[in-house]
Structures are given as structure tokens and as C-alpha cells.
Amino acid sequence: MVTAELTGSGWVIVGLTSILAAVGLLVAAMHPSASSLEKWARRYGVALTDRNREMVARYLRRTRTLQVVGATLGWLLSPVYIGVFGRPLPLGDNWVALAVGGYLVGAVAAEASFLRPRRVPGAIRAATLSPRSPADYVSPATIWSIRLLPLVTVALAGTYAVIPKDPLRAVDPSVTYLAVASLLIVAFALAADWILRAIVARPQPAISEDLVAADDALRACSMHGLAAAVVALILLSSGWALVSVGMVTSVSGLGQALIWLGFITDILAVGAWIGLSHPRRWRVQRERPLVSAR
């Protein structure tokens, strides 16, 4: 059995991040201030009114709380598992990837709570009929990144299979392991694309123009957060594959280049997670909605 032990510095990192996470959770669980609501509204181009302000505040409070909880649990999962069981976490020991994955789970959970909106008894059911697509809520470049980046991991798995390997290395991932991992990334991207489409397809209330605009902005906010986490996870997977290929090859110059490229990809993943989830400005592209009542 493979054993593992968390070092003293590792426990210090766990303690400090736990304190920061507790502070972040406290802030996220608080009702958003008026200034933060106005800042968010300017970012997504929506005018806050008496009717939509509280809806936005509730949504942001719940979403941010679940995202912080998910990211914290993901970050602490590996070290806590090692400390308790004395062996590596089966899901891997990349704390950043686990944190991003936890953040993604929290974001999905927050969005799932809005899939079945409450209906007021006796009220007329109404929904907008204007055609919508994911590109209305998040940039096409981000959507195509989710669809095309998994092909990089497939190509790297193929490269891993044929590249000349260092015979002195005995503990490396098998070709089958990398092939299965690349296929899982493809399946993950397909599932993420489906989730984004499900958010777009969620029935939209057509009570008033300001509520429709707020709902559009909230969808865009959710989709940016989800898409950012998905792109980051795919890039982190690509970075791991690049390092794996670089470490096993017997071509030293190529190996060093691939390892450095893997590290750069990991940095880009964190940047994509932060940057794509917090766009400086985004305006939902939509036509004037048609309304169906029944």
C-alpha cells in the first residue's frame, strides 16, 4: 500500500487556508451590500429596481456561499484524507484542481436550486419565447474552449503512447491510464456543455421587463462561473498530461520544454478561473422577448 504523510508546513497551509475560508464563508453568507449589488449590476448591465433587487441579492448570497463551501472542501480534501488515512487521495493530490472542482460542484448546486422556480398559487404561468443560446450569456470563445481543449488531452495521451521513454523510470502513469483520463475529460466537457444549455433552456419568468433582465443577468453570472471552472479544470488536466509526457521521455530537451509548458498551463488555468468568472463587463445578447401565458 502506498503511504503518505502531511508535513508540518502542509498542516500550516491547511490551518491558514481554513481561517481564510471561514472569513470568506462569513462574507459570502452575509446579505450583499448596496454597493456590491450596484457593482454587480453595472458589470452585467442590469438596472436594479425594487422588484428585482431582493431576487438578485438572494441568488448571489446563495451562489457565493455554495461556491466558497465547495472550493474550501475541495482544497482541504486531499490533506485531510492523507492526515486521517495515511495514504494519497484516490482523486489525486492537486489541491488547486480539487478546489476548482469543489467550486464547480457548489456552482452547479446553486443553479440546480433555481431550475424549478416557485409558482404563486392562482397565478398565470408565463414564459418568454425569444430564442436563446449559450453564446448570448457567455462568449463563444469560452464555449469553444470547452469543446476543443479536451482534444489536447487526447493528443497528449497519443503522444505519451509513442514517445521514446526513459527506461530508468519505473513509476509512471500507464498508457491506458492516460487514455482513460483523456476520455473522461472529453465526457466531462460534454456534460459541462449540456449543463450550460440546460441553464439557457430553464423557463424564464415573463412577469415584467426588469425581472426578465435580472434573470438574464443572473444566468450570465452563473454561466461565467461554471464555464470558468470547467476551462480551468481542463487546462489543469492538460498541464498534468504535459508534465507526465515530459517526465517519461528520454529526449531531455523535449522533456524540459514540455514540463515548463505544463507549469505555464497550470498558471493559465488559475488565471482563466479568476478572469472568466469575473468579466469586467458583459451584456446579455437577446431580442425583445415574446410572452406565452397559460
Tab-separated table of N, CA, C and O in Angstrom, residues 43-107:
chain	number	residue	atom	x	y	z
A	43	ARG	N	-21.711	45.562	-13.930
A	43	ARG	CA	-20.926	44.581	-14.685
A	43	ARG	C	-21.787	43.871	-15.708
A	43	ARG	O	-21.339	43.635	-16.837
A	44	TYR	N	-23.023	43.533	-15.333
A	44	TYR	CA	-23.892	42.769	-16.229
A	44	TYR	C	-24.964	43.625	-16.896
A	44	TYR	O	-25.858	43.097	-17.552
A	45	GLY	N	-24.888	44.938	-16.737
A	45	GLY	CA	-25.757	45.831	-17.477
A	45	GLY	C	-27.224	45.706	-17.146
A	45	GLY	O	-28.060	45.733	-18.052
A	46	VAL	N	-27.555	45.558	-15.880
A	46	VAL	CA	-28.955	45.439	-15.481
A	46	VAL	C	-29.283	46.549	-14.490
A	46	VAL	O	-28.468	46.900	-13.632
A	47	ALA	N	-30.467	47.119	-14.629
A	47	ALA	CA	-30.911	48.173	-13.708
A	47	ALA	C	-31.642	47.526	-12.540
A	47	ALA	O	-32.615	46.783	-12.731
A	48	LEU	N	-31.183	47.781	-11.332
A	48	LEU	CA	-31.829	47.240	-10.146
A	48	LEU	C	-33.058	48.065	-9.793
A	48	LEU	O	-33.019	49.298	-9.807
A	49	THR	N	-34.135	47.362	-9.488
A	49	THR	CA	-35.383	48.016	-9.099
A	49	THR	C	-35.849	47.414	-7.773
A	49	THR	O	-35.262	46.457	-7.264
A	50	ASP	N	-36.936	47.966	-7.247
A	50	ASP	CA	-37.482	47.420	-6.001
A	50	ASP	C	-37.952	45.985	-6.180
A	50	ASP	O	-37.976	45.212	-5.224
A	51	ARG	N	-38.328	45.618	-7.419
A	51	ARG	CA	-38.858	44.279	-7.640
A	51	ARG	C	-37.773	43.231	-7.844
A	51	ARG	O	-37.950	42.071	-7.479
A	52	ASN	N	-36.636	43.610	-8.449
A	52	ASN	CA	-35.625	42.588	-8.740
A	52	ASN	C	-34.424	42.616	-7.790
A	52	ASN	O	-33.607	41.695	-7.800
A	53	ARG	N	-34.294	43.660	-6.979
A	53	ARG	CA	-33.116	43.792	-6.120
A	53	ARG	C	-32.992	42.630	-5.143
A	53	ARG	O	-31.919	42.043	-4.989
A	54	GLU	N	-34.079	42.279	-4.483
A	54	GLU	CA	-34.021	41.216	-3.470
A	54	GLU	C	-33.785	39.856	-4.126
A	54	GLU	O	-33.099	38.995	-3.561
A	55	MET	N	-34.344	39.644	-5.320
A	55	MET	CA	-34.108	38.399	-6.041
A	55	MET	C	-32.629	38.237	-6.353
A	55	MET	O	-32.045	37.150	-6.162
A	56	VAL	N	-31.992	39.306	-6.817
A	56	VAL	CA	-30.569	39.273	-7.125
A	56	VAL	C	-29.754	39.021	-5.858
A	56	VAL	O	-28.820	38.209	-5.850
A	57	ALA	N	-30.107	39.698	-4.782
A	57	ALA	CA	-29.364	39.555	-3.525
A	57	ALA	C	-29.436	38.125	-3.010
A	57	ALA	O	-28.419	37.557	-2.572
A	58	ARG	N	-30.622	37.514	-3.045
A	58	ARG	CA	-30.762	36.134	-2.573
A	58	ARG	C	-29.938	35.177	-3.419
A	58	ARG	O	-29.275	34.271	-2.903
A	59	TYR	N	-29.999	35.381	-4.720
A	59	TYR	CA	-29.278	34.496	-5.628
A	59	TYR	C	-27.762	34.595	-5.401
A	59	TYR	O	-27.076	33.572	-5.300
A	60	LEU	N	-27.247	35.804	-5.335
A	60	LEU	CA	-25.810	35.987	-5.157
A	60	LEU	C	-25.352	35.444	-3.811
A	60	LEU	O	-24.285	34.833	-3.712
A	61	ARG	N	-26.154	35.649	-2.797
A	61	ARG	CA	-25.794	35.153	-1.464
A	61	ARG	C	-25.705	33.635	-1.454
A	61	ARG	O	-24.727	33.064	-0.968
A	62	ARG	N	-26.698	32.980	-1.997
A	62	ARG	CA	-26.700	31.519	-2.010
A	62	ARG	C	-25.591	30.978	-2.907
A	62	ARG	O	-24.882	30.040	-2.531
A	63	THR	N	-25.432	31.558	-4.093
A	63	THR	CA	-24.431	31.054	-5.026
A	63	THR	C	-23.029	31.206	-4.474
A	63	THR	O	-22.222	30.267	-4.503
A	64	ARG	N	-22.704	32.377	-3.967
A	64	ARG	CA	-21.361	32.613	-3.453
A	64	ARG	C	-21.074	31.746	-2.235
A	64	ARG	O	-19.946	31.261	-2.059
A	65	THR	N	-22.066	31.535	-1.386
A	65	THR	CA	-21.869	30.681	-0.214
A	65	THR	C	-21.532	29.257	-0.636
A	65	THR	O	-20.576	28.645	-0.127
A	66	LEU	N	-22.308	28.707	-1.570
A	66	LEU	CA	-22.060	27.338	-2.017
A	66	LEU	C	-20.737	27.218	-2.769
A	66	LEU	O	-20.039	26.199	-2.669
A	67	GLN	N	-20.363	28.249	-3.506
A	67	GLN	CA	-19.082	28.217	-4.209
A	67	GLN	C	-17.916	28.208	-3.221
A	67	GLN	O	-16.955	27.451	-3.390
A	68	VAL	N	-17.994	29.036	-2.184
A	68	VAL	CA	-16.928	29.078	-1.181
A	68	VAL	C	-16.853	27.756	-0.422
A	68	VAL	O	-15.765	27.218	-0.185
A	69	VAL	N	-18.008	27.216	-0.053
A	69	VAL	CA	-18.029	25.929	0.652
A	69	VAL	C	-17.412	24.832	-0.222
A	69	VAL	O	-16.576	24.041	0.233
A	70	GLY	N	-17.821	24.780	-1.492
A	70	GLY	CA	-17.297	23.758	-2.391
A	70	GLY	C	-15.796	23.885	-2.598
A	70	GLY	O	-15.066	22.883	-2.542
A	71	ALA	N	-15.310	25.103	-2.844
A	71	ALA	CA	-13.880	25.311	-3.062
A	71	ALA	C	-13.076	24.961	-1.810
A	71	ALA	O	-11.996	24.364	-1.901
A	72	THR	N	-13.595	25.306	-0.637
A	72	THR	CA	-12.893	25.008	0.611
A	72	THR	C	-12.804	23.507	0.849
A	72	THR	O	-11.735	22.975	1.191
A	73	LEU	N	-13.924	22.817	0.674
A	73	LEU	CA	-13.916	21.369	0.868
A	73	LEU	C	-12.983	20.686	-0.128
A	73	LEU	O	-12.272	19.731	0.220
A	74	GLY	N	-12.973	21.171	-1.378
A	74	GLY	CA	-12.076	20.596	-2.370
A	74	GLY	C	-10.617	20.819	-2.010
A	74	GLY	O	-9.788	19.910	-2.122
A	75	TRP	N	-10.287	22.018	-1.568
A	75	TRP	CA	-8.904	22.359	-1.201
A	75	TRP	C	-8.408	21.515	-0.031
A	75	TRP	O	-7.258	21.059	-0.012
A	76	LEU	N	-9.281	21.271	0.949
A	76	LEU	CA	-8.882	20.546	2.154
A	76	LEU	C	-9.019	19.037	2.024
A	76	LEU	O	-8.544	18.292	2.899
A	77	LEU	N	-9.655	18.559	0.964
A	77	LEU	CA	-9.959	17.135	0.849
A	77	LEU	C	-8.701	16.271	0.874
A	77	LEU	O	-8.613	15.289	1.628
A	78	SER	N	-7.720	16.608	0.037
A	78	SER	CA	-6.514	15.786	-0.046
A	78	SER	C	-5.706	15.786	1.260
A	78	SER	O	-5.372	14.705	1.780
A	79	PRO	N	-5.352	16.952	1.822
A	79	PRO	CA	-4.559	16.915	3.062
A	79	PRO	C	-5.279	16.257	4.232
A	79	PRO	O	-4.650	15.551	5.024
A	80	VAL	N	-6.571	16.492	4.359
A	80	VAL	CA	-7.314	15.866	5.443
A	80	VAL	C	-7.352	14.345	5.253
A	80	VAL	O	-7.189	13.572	6.207
A	81	TYR	N	-7.530	13.913	4.017
A	81	TYR	CA	-7.560	12.471	3.730
A	81	TYR	C	-6.211	11.838	4.075
A	81	TYR	O	-6.151	10.754	4.681
A	82	ILE	N	-5.135	12.505	3.688
A	82	ILE	CA	-3.797	11.998	3.993
A	82	ILE	C	-3.576	11.960	5.504
A	82	ILE	O	-3.034	10.984	6.049
A	83	GLY	N	-3.995	13.030	6.208
A	83	GLY	CA	-3.801	13.078	7.646
A	83	GLY	C	-4.574	12.003	8.380
A	83	GLY	O	-4.109	11.466	9.396
A	84	VAL	N	-5.755	11.659	7.888
A	84	VAL	CA	-6.604	10.673	8.564
A	84	VAL	C	-6.221	9.246	8.199
A	84	VAL	O	-6.101	8.374	9.074
A	85	PHE	N	-6.008	8.986	6.900
A	85	PHE	CA	-5.812	7.608	6.442
A	85	PHE	C	-4.355	7.260	6.140
A	85	PHE	O	-4.019	6.092	5.954
A	86	GLY	N	-3.481	8.275	6.049
A	86	GLY	CA	-2.072	7.995	5.823
A	86	GLY	C	-1.748	7.490	4.438
A	86	GLY	O	-0.729	6.823	4.230
A	87	ARG	N	-2.584	7.784	3.470
A	87	ARG	CA	-2.308	7.387	2.085
A	87	ARG	C	-2.888	8.445	1.146
A	87	ARG	O	-3.770	9.206	1.530
A	88	PRO	N	-2.402	8.481	-0.095
A	88	PRO	CA	-2.852	9.524	-1.023
A	88	PRO	C	-4.337	9.413	-1.345
A	88	PRO	O	-4.911	8.325	-1.369
A	89	LEU	N	-4.944	10.561	-1.619
A	89	LEU	CA	-6.337	10.597	-2.031
A	89	LEU	C	-6.467	9.959	-3.412
A	89	LEU	O	-5.712	10.304	-4.327
A	90	PRO	N	-7.403	9.028	-3.602
A	90	PRO	CA	-7.552	8.388	-4.923
A	90	PRO	C	-7.822	9.375	-6.049
A	90	PRO	O	-7.465	9.115	-7.206
A	91	LEU	N	-8.453	10.524	-5.743
A	91	LEU	CA	-8.759	11.510	-6.780
A	91	LEU	C	-7.547	12.336	-7.186
A	91	LEU	O	-7.622	13.132	-8.117
A	92	GLY	N	-6.411	12.152	-6.493
A	92	GLY	CA	-5.224	12.933	-6.803
A	92	GLY	C	-4.875	13.891	-5.688
A	92	GLY	O	-5.671	14.121	-4.763
A	93	ASP	N	-3.689	14.481	-5.783
A	93	ASP	CA	-3.231	15.382	-4.728
A	93	ASP	C	-3.033	16.818	-5.213
A	93	ASP	O	-2.342	17.604	-4.573
A	94	ASN	N	-3.650	17.148	-6.345
A	94	ASN	CA	-3.579	18.528	-6.845
A	94	ASN	C	-4.625	19.357	-6.108
A	94	ASN	O	-5.808	19.332	-6.442
A	95	TRP	N	-4.183	20.093	-5.100
A	95	TRP	CA	-5.117	20.843	-4.259
A	95	TRP	C	-5.884	21.877	-5.068
A	95	TRP	O	-7.075	22.096	-4.823
A	96	VAL	N	-5.217	22.522	-6.021
A	96	VAL	CA	-5.873	23.563	-6.821
A	96	VAL	C	-6.987	22.954	-7.667
A	96	VAL	O	-8.110	23.488	-7.726
A	97	ALA	N	-6.694	21.818	-8.328
A	97	ALA	CA	-7.710	21.170	-9.159
A	97	ALA	C	-8.904	20.730	-8.309
A	97	ALA	O	-10.063	20.870	-8.731
A	98	LEU	N	-8.639	20.212	-7.116
A	98	LEU	CA	-9.731	19.786	-6.232
A	98	LEU	C	-10.548	20.986	-5.756
A	98	LEU	O	-11.773	20.899	-5.617
A	99	ALA	N	-9.874	22.120	-5.520
A	99	ALA	CA	-10.599	23.330	-5.115
A	99	ALA	C	-11.490	23.829	-6.242
A	99	ALA	O	-12.650	24.207	-6.017
A	100	VAL	N	-10.958	23.842	-7.464
A	100	VAL	CA	-11.761	24.263	-8.615
A	100	VAL	C	-12.936	23.311	-8.816
A	100	VAL	O	-14.060	23.727	-9.115
A	101	GLY	N	-12.670	22.010	-8.646
A	101	GLY	CA	-13.746	21.035	-8.776
A	101	GLY	C	-14.825	21.236	-7.729
A	101	GLY	O	-16.024	21.149	-8.028
A	102	GLY	N	-14.418	21.524	-6.484
A	102	GLY	CA	-15.404	21.799	-5.440
A	102	GLY	C	-16.202	23.054	-5.716
A	102	GLY	O	-17.418	23.098	-5.486
A	103	TYR	N	-15.523	24.079	-6.224
A	103	TYR	CA	-16.198	25.314	-6.619
A	103	TYR	C	-17.245	25.026	-7.686
A	103	TYR	O	-18.368	25.538	-7.635
A	104	LEU	N	-16.880	24.176	-8.659
A	104	LEU	CA	-17.812	23.831	-9.735
A	104	LEU	C	-19.036	23.093	-9.188
A	104	LEU	O	-20.169	23.376	-9.590
A	105	VAL	N	-18.814	22.167	-8.259
A	105	VAL	CA	-19.938	21.437	-7.654
A	105	VAL	C	-20.858	22.412	-6.923
A	105	VAL	O	-22.088	22.328	-7.018
A	106	GLY	N	-20.269	23.361	-6.191
A	106	GLY	CA	-21.086	24.356	-5.484
A	106	GLY	C	-21.880	25.220	-6.446
A	106	GLY	O	-23.049	25.531	-6.190
A	107	ALA	N	-21.254	25.610	-7.551
A	107	ALA	CA	-21.956	26.433	-8.541
A	107	ALA	C	-23.112	25.675	-9.182
A	107	ALA	O	-24.190	26.242	-9.404
